[in-house]
Amino acid sequence: MVKIIANPIVVATLLGLLCWLCQPLAPHVLIGHHEVAFYRIDQTAPWLYYPLQYLANLAAPLSWLLVGCTLGSYLSLGKILTDRLAWYYGLIKSLLVPAICLGSVLASQAMGVRPVSVTGIMAITLLMASPTSTIPVVYSVNYHQYPLMTAKCSIVSNITSIIFLPIWLIILDLI
């Protein structure tokens, strides 16, 4: 657990969240007609921001490549698509989890806990129905913890999301 929390990606993410939350408390600089926190490099240092943004955009394709290399060296597509546990995961991820979230939000609204806009309800449901990110695969490969199973679940969750996202859109349109 300590290895995961001490991972540079996790540390950078937490520091980024802290910086974002503390923007009102940070020293500000005047850019154009508005003030921004000095560390907002998208505003204060675009020469640094654009190369970093380019590198950030490479993260997903590189992790997809990792998934392909992990699976391609051990399994055929047929073996991936016949793994019942991966399909079980994909169905839970794309069907059951969004249904539970949608039901929870609608139940909380019915009880008057907190109003959520239609856009918010749709966003919550569709985000829950979206495919699993590739980050778990990267971690499982890096820490040698079930990399094949994690990669198979990632592939199958992409397939089940392609199937169920349009269905969720139809259901949400009826609500």
PDB file of C-alpha atoms in Angstrom:
ATOM      1  CA  MET A   1       0.000   0.000   0.000  1.00  0.00           C
ATOM      2  CA  VAL A   2       2.832   2.395   0.841  1.00  0.00           C
ATOM      3  CA  LYS A   3       4.428   1.706  -2.565  1.00  0.00           C
ATOM      4  CA  ILE A   4       1.232   2.809  -4.306  1.00  0.00           C
ATOM      5  CA  ILE A   5       0.756   5.965  -2.232  1.00  0.00           C
ATOM      6  CA  ALA A   6       4.450   6.880  -2.614  1.00  0.00           C
ATOM      7  CA  ASN A   7       4.227   6.441  -6.392  1.00  0.00           C
ATOM      8  CA  PRO A   8       5.274   9.694  -8.126  1.00  0.00           C
ATOM      9  CA  ILE A   9       2.035   9.782 -10.139  1.00  0.00           C
ATOM     10  CA  VAL A  10      -0.110   9.570  -7.012  1.00  0.00           C
ATOM     11  CA  VAL A  11       2.027  12.146  -5.189  1.00  0.00           C
ATOM     12  CA  ALA A  12       1.856  14.527  -8.174  1.00  0.00           C
ATOM     13  CA  THR A  13      -1.916  14.063  -8.433  1.00  0.00           C
ATOM     14  CA  LEU A  14      -2.418  14.826  -4.748  1.00  0.00           C
ATOM     15  CA  LEU A  15      -0.123  17.855  -4.941  1.00  0.00           C
ATOM     16  CA  GLY A  16      -2.003  19.073  -8.012  1.00  0.00           C
ATOM     17  CA  LEU A  17      -5.308  18.700  -6.179  1.00  0.00           C
ATOM     18  CA  LEU A  18      -3.917  20.608  -3.208  1.00  0.00           C
ATOM     19  CA  CYS A  19      -2.659  23.404  -5.471  1.00  0.00           C
ATOM     20  CA  TRP A  20      -6.017  23.614  -7.212  1.00  0.00           C
ATOM     21  CA  LEU A  21      -7.905  23.773  -3.902  1.00  0.00           C
ATOM     22  CA  CYS A  22      -5.541  26.414  -2.481  1.00  0.00           C
ATOM     23  CA  GLN A  23      -5.628  28.796  -5.458  1.00  0.00           C
ATOM     24  CA  PRO A  24      -7.481  31.540  -3.562  1.00  0.00           C
ATOM     25  CA  LEU A  25      -4.802  31.446  -0.838  1.00  0.00           C
ATOM     26  CA  ALA A  26      -1.793  31.536  -3.181  1.00  0.00           C
ATOM     27  CA  PRO A  27      -0.089  34.741  -4.320  1.00  0.00           C
ATOM     28  CA  HIS A  28      -1.659  36.066  -7.508  1.00  0.00           C
ATOM     29  CA  VAL A  29      -0.295  37.740 -10.620  1.00  0.00           C
ATOM     30  CA  LEU A  30      -2.145  39.956 -13.062  1.00  0.00           C
ATOM     31  CA  ILE A  31      -2.586  38.397 -16.517  1.00  0.00           C
ATOM     32  CA  GLY A  32      -4.480  40.619 -18.915  1.00  0.00           C
ATOM     33  CA  HIS A  33      -7.487  41.827 -16.949  1.00  0.00           C
ATOM     34  CA  HIS A  34      -7.712  39.087 -14.342  1.00  0.00           C
ATOM     35  CA  GLU A  35      -5.642  37.718 -11.494  1.00  0.00           C
ATOM     36  CA  VAL A  36      -4.530  34.086 -11.300  1.00  0.00           C
ATOM     37  CA  ALA A  37      -2.449  32.063  -8.874  1.00  0.00           C
ATOM     38  CA  PHE A  38       1.242  32.361  -9.752  1.00  0.00           C
ATOM     39  CA  TYR A  39       1.554  28.616 -10.400  1.00  0.00           C
ATOM     40  CA  ARG A  40      -1.171  28.541 -13.070  1.00  0.00           C
ATOM     41  CA  ILE A  41       1.297  27.794 -15.854  1.00  0.00           C
ATOM     42  CA  ASP A  42      -1.502  27.654 -18.416  1.00  0.00           C
ATOM     43  CA  GLN A  43      -1.795  31.421 -17.858  1.00  0.00           C
ATOM     44  CA  THR A  44       1.637  32.457 -16.605  1.00  0.00           C
ATOM     45  CA  ALA A  45       4.008  30.223 -18.594  1.00  0.00           C
ATOM     46  CA  PRO A  46       2.393  28.975 -21.807  1.00  0.00           C
ATOM     47  CA  TRP A  47       5.868  28.096 -23.158  1.00  0.00           C
ATOM     48  CA  LEU A  48       6.026  25.436 -20.420  1.00  0.00           C
ATOM     49  CA  TYR A  49       2.352  24.497 -20.406  1.00  0.00           C
ATOM     50  CA  TYR A  50       2.039  23.440 -24.065  1.00  0.00           C
ATOM     51  CA  PRO A  51       4.927  20.921 -24.065  1.00  0.00           C
ATOM     52  CA  LEU A  52       3.624  19.444 -20.798  1.00  0.00           C
ATOM     53  CA  GLN A  53       0.122  19.229 -22.258  1.00  0.00           C
ATOM     54  CA  TYR A  54       1.547  17.406 -25.273  1.00  0.00           C
ATOM     55  CA  LEU A  55       3.234  14.871 -22.981  1.00  0.00           C
ATOM     56  CA  ALA A  56       0.043  14.474 -20.933  1.00  0.00           C
ATOM     57  CA  ASN A  57      -1.879  13.640 -24.095  1.00  0.00           C
ATOM     58  CA  LEU A  58       0.533  10.751 -24.710  1.00  0.00           C
ATOM     59  CA  ALA A  59      -0.276   9.054 -21.393  1.00  0.00           C
ATOM     60  CA  ALA A  60      -3.417   7.229 -22.544  1.00  0.00           C
ATOM     61  CA  PRO A  61      -1.984   5.920 -25.840  1.00  0.00           C
ATOM     62  CA  LEU A  62       1.133   4.709 -24.039  1.00  0.00           C
ATOM     63  CA  SER A  63      -0.936   2.856 -21.457  1.00  0.00           C
ATOM     64  CA  TRP A  64      -3.049   1.331 -24.274  1.00  0.00           C
ATOM     65  CA  LEU A  65       0.211   0.144 -25.787  1.00  0.00           C
ATOM     66  CA  LEU A  66       1.118  -1.379 -22.419  1.00  0.00           C
ATOM     67  CA  VAL A  67      -2.210  -3.226 -22.319  1.00  0.00           C
ATOM     68  CA  GLY A  68      -1.614  -4.559 -25.823  1.00  0.00           C
ATOM     69  CA  CYS A  69       1.930  -5.652 -25.050  1.00  0.00           C
ATOM     70  CA  THR A  70       0.860  -7.293 -21.811  1.00  0.00           C
ATOM     71  CA  LEU A  71      -1.952  -9.238 -23.434  1.00  0.00           C
ATOM     72  CA  GLY A  72      -0.401  -9.834 -26.831  1.00  0.00           C
ATOM     73  CA  SER A  73       2.567 -11.668 -25.477  1.00  0.00           C
ATOM     74  CA  TYR A  74       0.479 -14.164 -23.474  1.00  0.00           C
ATOM     75  CA  LEU A  75      -3.068 -14.450 -24.807  1.00  0.00           C
ATOM     76  CA  SER A  76      -5.005 -14.486 -28.038  1.00  0.00           C
ATOM     77  CA  LEU A  77      -8.097 -12.341 -28.555  1.00  0.00           C
ATOM     78  CA  GLY A  78     -10.221 -15.504 -28.398  1.00  0.00           C
ATOM     79  CA  LYS A  79      -8.946 -16.355 -24.920  1.00  0.00           C
ATOM     80  CA  ILE A  80      -9.568 -12.805 -23.751  1.00  0.00           C
ATOM     81  CA  LEU A  81     -13.135 -12.800 -25.039  1.00  0.00           C
ATOM     82  CA  THR A  82     -13.965 -16.177 -23.469  1.00  0.00           C
ATOM     83  CA  ASP A  83     -12.846 -15.274 -19.941  1.00  0.00           C
ATOM     84  CA  ARG A  84     -16.022 -15.379 -17.847  1.00  0.00           C
ATOM     85  CA  LEU A  85     -14.541 -13.417 -14.948  1.00  0.00           C
ATOM     86  CA  ALA A  86     -13.588 -10.536 -17.250  1.00  0.00           C
ATOM     87  CA  TRP A  87     -17.134 -10.481 -18.692  1.00  0.00           C
ATOM     88  CA  TYR A  88     -18.573 -10.592 -15.180  1.00  0.00           C
ATOM     89  CA  TYR A  89     -16.453  -7.559 -14.321  1.00  0.00           C
ATOM     90  CA  GLY A  90     -17.445  -5.771 -17.537  1.00  0.00           C
ATOM     91  CA  LEU A  91     -21.151  -6.298 -16.935  1.00  0.00           C
ATOM     92  CA  ILE A  92     -20.912  -5.119 -13.346  1.00  0.00           C
ATOM     93  CA  LYS A  93     -18.885  -2.082 -14.427  1.00  0.00           C
ATOM     94  CA  SER A  94     -21.107  -1.076 -17.353  1.00  0.00           C
ATOM     95  CA  LEU A  95     -24.543  -2.138 -16.147  1.00  0.00           C
ATOM     96  CA  LEU A  96     -24.819  -2.641 -12.394  1.00  0.00           C
ATOM     97  CA  VAL A  97     -22.631   0.216 -11.091  1.00  0.00           C
ATOM     98  CA  PRO A  98     -24.346   2.902 -13.234  1.00  0.00           C
ATOM     99  CA  ALA A  99     -27.764   1.510 -12.240  1.00  0.00           C
ATOM    100  CA  ILE A 100     -26.865   1.712  -8.547  1.00  0.00           C
ATOM    101  CA  CYS A 101     -25.555   5.269  -8.949  1.00  0.00           C
ATOM    102  CA  LEU A 102     -28.618   6.362 -10.926  1.00  0.00           C
ATOM    103  CA  GLY A 103     -30.926   4.783  -8.373  1.00  0.00           C
ATOM    104  CA  SER A 104     -29.030   6.425  -5.499  1.00  0.00           C
ATOM    105  CA  VAL A 105     -29.216   9.875  -7.074  1.00  0.00           C
ATOM    106  CA  LEU A 106     -32.915   9.525  -7.923  1.00  0.00           C
ATOM    107  CA  ALA A 107     -33.673   8.189  -4.417  1.00  0.00           C
ATOM    108  CA  SER A 108     -31.801  11.059  -2.777  1.00  0.00           C
ATOM    109  CA  GLN A 109     -33.733  13.523  -4.916  1.00  0.00           C
ATOM    110  CA  ALA A 110     -37.034  11.876  -4.027  1.00  0.00           C
ATOM    111  CA  MET A 111     -36.158  12.207  -0.339  1.00  0.00           C
ATOM    112  CA  GLY A 112     -35.209  15.851  -0.862  1.00  0.00           C
ATOM    113  CA  VAL A 113     -31.590  15.376   0.200  1.00  0.00           C
ATOM    114  CA  ARG A 114     -30.048  17.449  -2.561  1.00  0.00           C
ATOM    115  CA  PRO A 115     -31.292  18.430  -6.000  1.00  0.00           C
ATOM    116  CA  VAL A 116     -29.193  17.292  -8.960  1.00  0.00           C
ATOM    117  CA  SER A 117     -29.720  18.680 -12.435  1.00  0.00           C
ATOM    118  CA  VAL A 118     -30.599  16.425 -15.353  1.00  0.00           C
ATOM    119  CA  THR A 119     -27.127  17.124 -16.751  1.00  0.00           C
ATOM    120  CA  GLY A 120     -25.590  16.049 -13.445  1.00  0.00           C
ATOM    121  CA  ILE A 121     -27.621  12.849 -13.350  1.00  0.00           C
ATOM    122  CA  MET A 122     -26.599  12.036 -16.914  1.00  0.00           C
ATOM    123  CA  ALA A 123     -22.944  12.812 -16.216  1.00  0.00           C
ATOM    124  CA  ILE A 124     -22.860  10.602 -13.119  1.00  0.00           C
ATOM    125  CA  THR A 125     -24.501   7.677 -14.872  1.00  0.00           C
ATOM    126  CA  LEU A 126     -22.473   7.906 -18.078  1.00  0.00           C
ATOM    127  CA  LEU A 127     -19.181   8.296 -16.216  1.00  0.00           C
ATOM    128  CA  MET A 128     -19.959   5.176 -14.213  1.00  0.00           C
ATOM    129  CA  ALA A 129     -20.799   3.313 -17.454  1.00  0.00           C
ATOM    130  CA  SER A 130     -17.615   4.437 -19.195  1.00  0.00           C
ATOM    131  CA  PRO A 131     -14.719   1.989 -19.654  1.00  0.00           C
ATOM    132  CA  THR A 132     -12.214   1.307 -16.928  1.00  0.00           C
ATOM    133  CA  SER A 133      -9.203   3.560 -17.206  1.00  0.00           C
ATOM    134  CA  THR A 134      -5.860   2.081 -18.110  1.00  0.00           C
ATOM    135  CA  ILE A 135      -4.250   3.251 -14.866  1.00  0.00           C
ATOM    136  CA  PRO A 136      -5.120   0.026 -12.995  1.00  0.00           C
ATOM    137  CA  VAL A 137      -3.406  -1.938 -15.766  1.00  0.00           C
ATOM    138  CA  VAL A 138      -0.288   0.203 -15.485  1.00  0.00           C
ATOM    139  CA  TYR A 139      -0.223  -0.331 -11.714  1.00  0.00           C
ATOM    140  CA  SER A 140      -0.849  -4.075 -11.969  1.00  0.00           C
ATOM    141  CA  VAL A 141       1.958  -4.488 -14.521  1.00  0.00           C
ATOM    142  CA  ASN A 142       4.300  -2.279 -12.531  1.00  0.00           C
ATOM    143  CA  TYR A 143       3.657  -4.098  -9.250  1.00  0.00           C
ATOM    144  CA  HIS A 144       3.241  -7.567 -10.796  1.00  0.00           C
ATOM    145  CA  GLN A 145      -0.264  -8.015  -9.403  1.00  0.00           C
ATOM    146  CA  TYR A 146      -2.498  -9.923 -11.839  1.00  0.00           C
ATOM    147  CA  PRO A 147      -1.519  -7.947 -14.953  1.00  0.00           C
ATOM    148  CA  LEU A 148      -3.229 -10.357 -17.369  1.00  0.00           C
ATOM    149  CA  MET A 149      -6.535 -10.306 -15.527  1.00  0.00           C
ATOM    150  CA  THR A 150      -6.458  -6.530 -15.165  1.00  0.00           C
ATOM    151  CA  ALA A 151      -5.691  -6.072 -18.863  1.00  0.00           C
ATOM    152  CA  LYS A 152      -8.462  -8.511 -19.837  1.00  0.00           C
ATOM    153  CA  CYS A 153     -10.948  -6.638 -17.653  1.00  0.00           C
ATOM    154  CA  SER A 154      -9.863  -3.365 -19.255  1.00  0.00           C
ATOM    155  CA  ILE A 155     -10.437  -4.733 -22.761  1.00  0.00           C
ATOM    156  CA  VAL A 156     -13.803  -6.296 -21.885  1.00  0.00           C
ATOM    157  CA  SER A 157     -14.994  -3.161 -20.063  1.00  0.00           C
ATOM    158  CA  ASN A 158     -14.326  -1.217 -23.266  1.00  0.00           C
ATOM    159  CA  ILE A 159     -16.533  -3.675 -25.167  1.00  0.00           C
ATOM    160  CA  THR A 160     -19.334  -3.645 -22.600  1.00  0.00           C
ATOM    161  CA  SER A 161     -19.217   0.155 -22.446  1.00  0.00           C
ATOM    162  CA  ILE A 162     -19.606   0.364 -26.222  1.00  0.00           C
ATOM    163  CA  ILE A 163     -22.689  -1.824 -25.861  1.00  0.00           C
ATOM    164  CA  PHE A 164     -24.254  -0.194 -22.809  1.00  0.00           C
ATOM    165  CA  LEU A 165     -23.472   3.527 -23.224  1.00  0.00           C
ATOM    166  CA  PRO A 166     -26.093   3.953 -25.999  1.00  0.00           C
ATOM    167  CA  ILE A 167     -28.576   1.990 -23.884  1.00  0.00           C
ATOM    168  CA  TRP A 168     -27.879   4.256 -20.923  1.00  0.00           C
ATOM    169  CA  LEU A 169     -28.381   7.313 -23.158  1.00  0.00           C
ATOM    170  CA  ILE A 170     -31.814   5.991 -24.161  1.00  0.00           C
ATOM    171  CA  ILE A 171     -32.744   5.226 -20.536  1.00  0.00           C
ATOM    172  CA  LEU A 172     -31.576   8.654 -19.384  1.00  0.00           C
ATOM    173  CA  ASP A 173     -33.510  10.333 -22.170  1.00  0.00           C
ATOM    174  CA  LEU A 174     -36.686   8.660 -20.879  1.00  0.00           C
ATOM    175  CA  ILE A 175     -36.159   9.910 -17.313  1.00  0.00           C
TER     176      ILE A 175
END
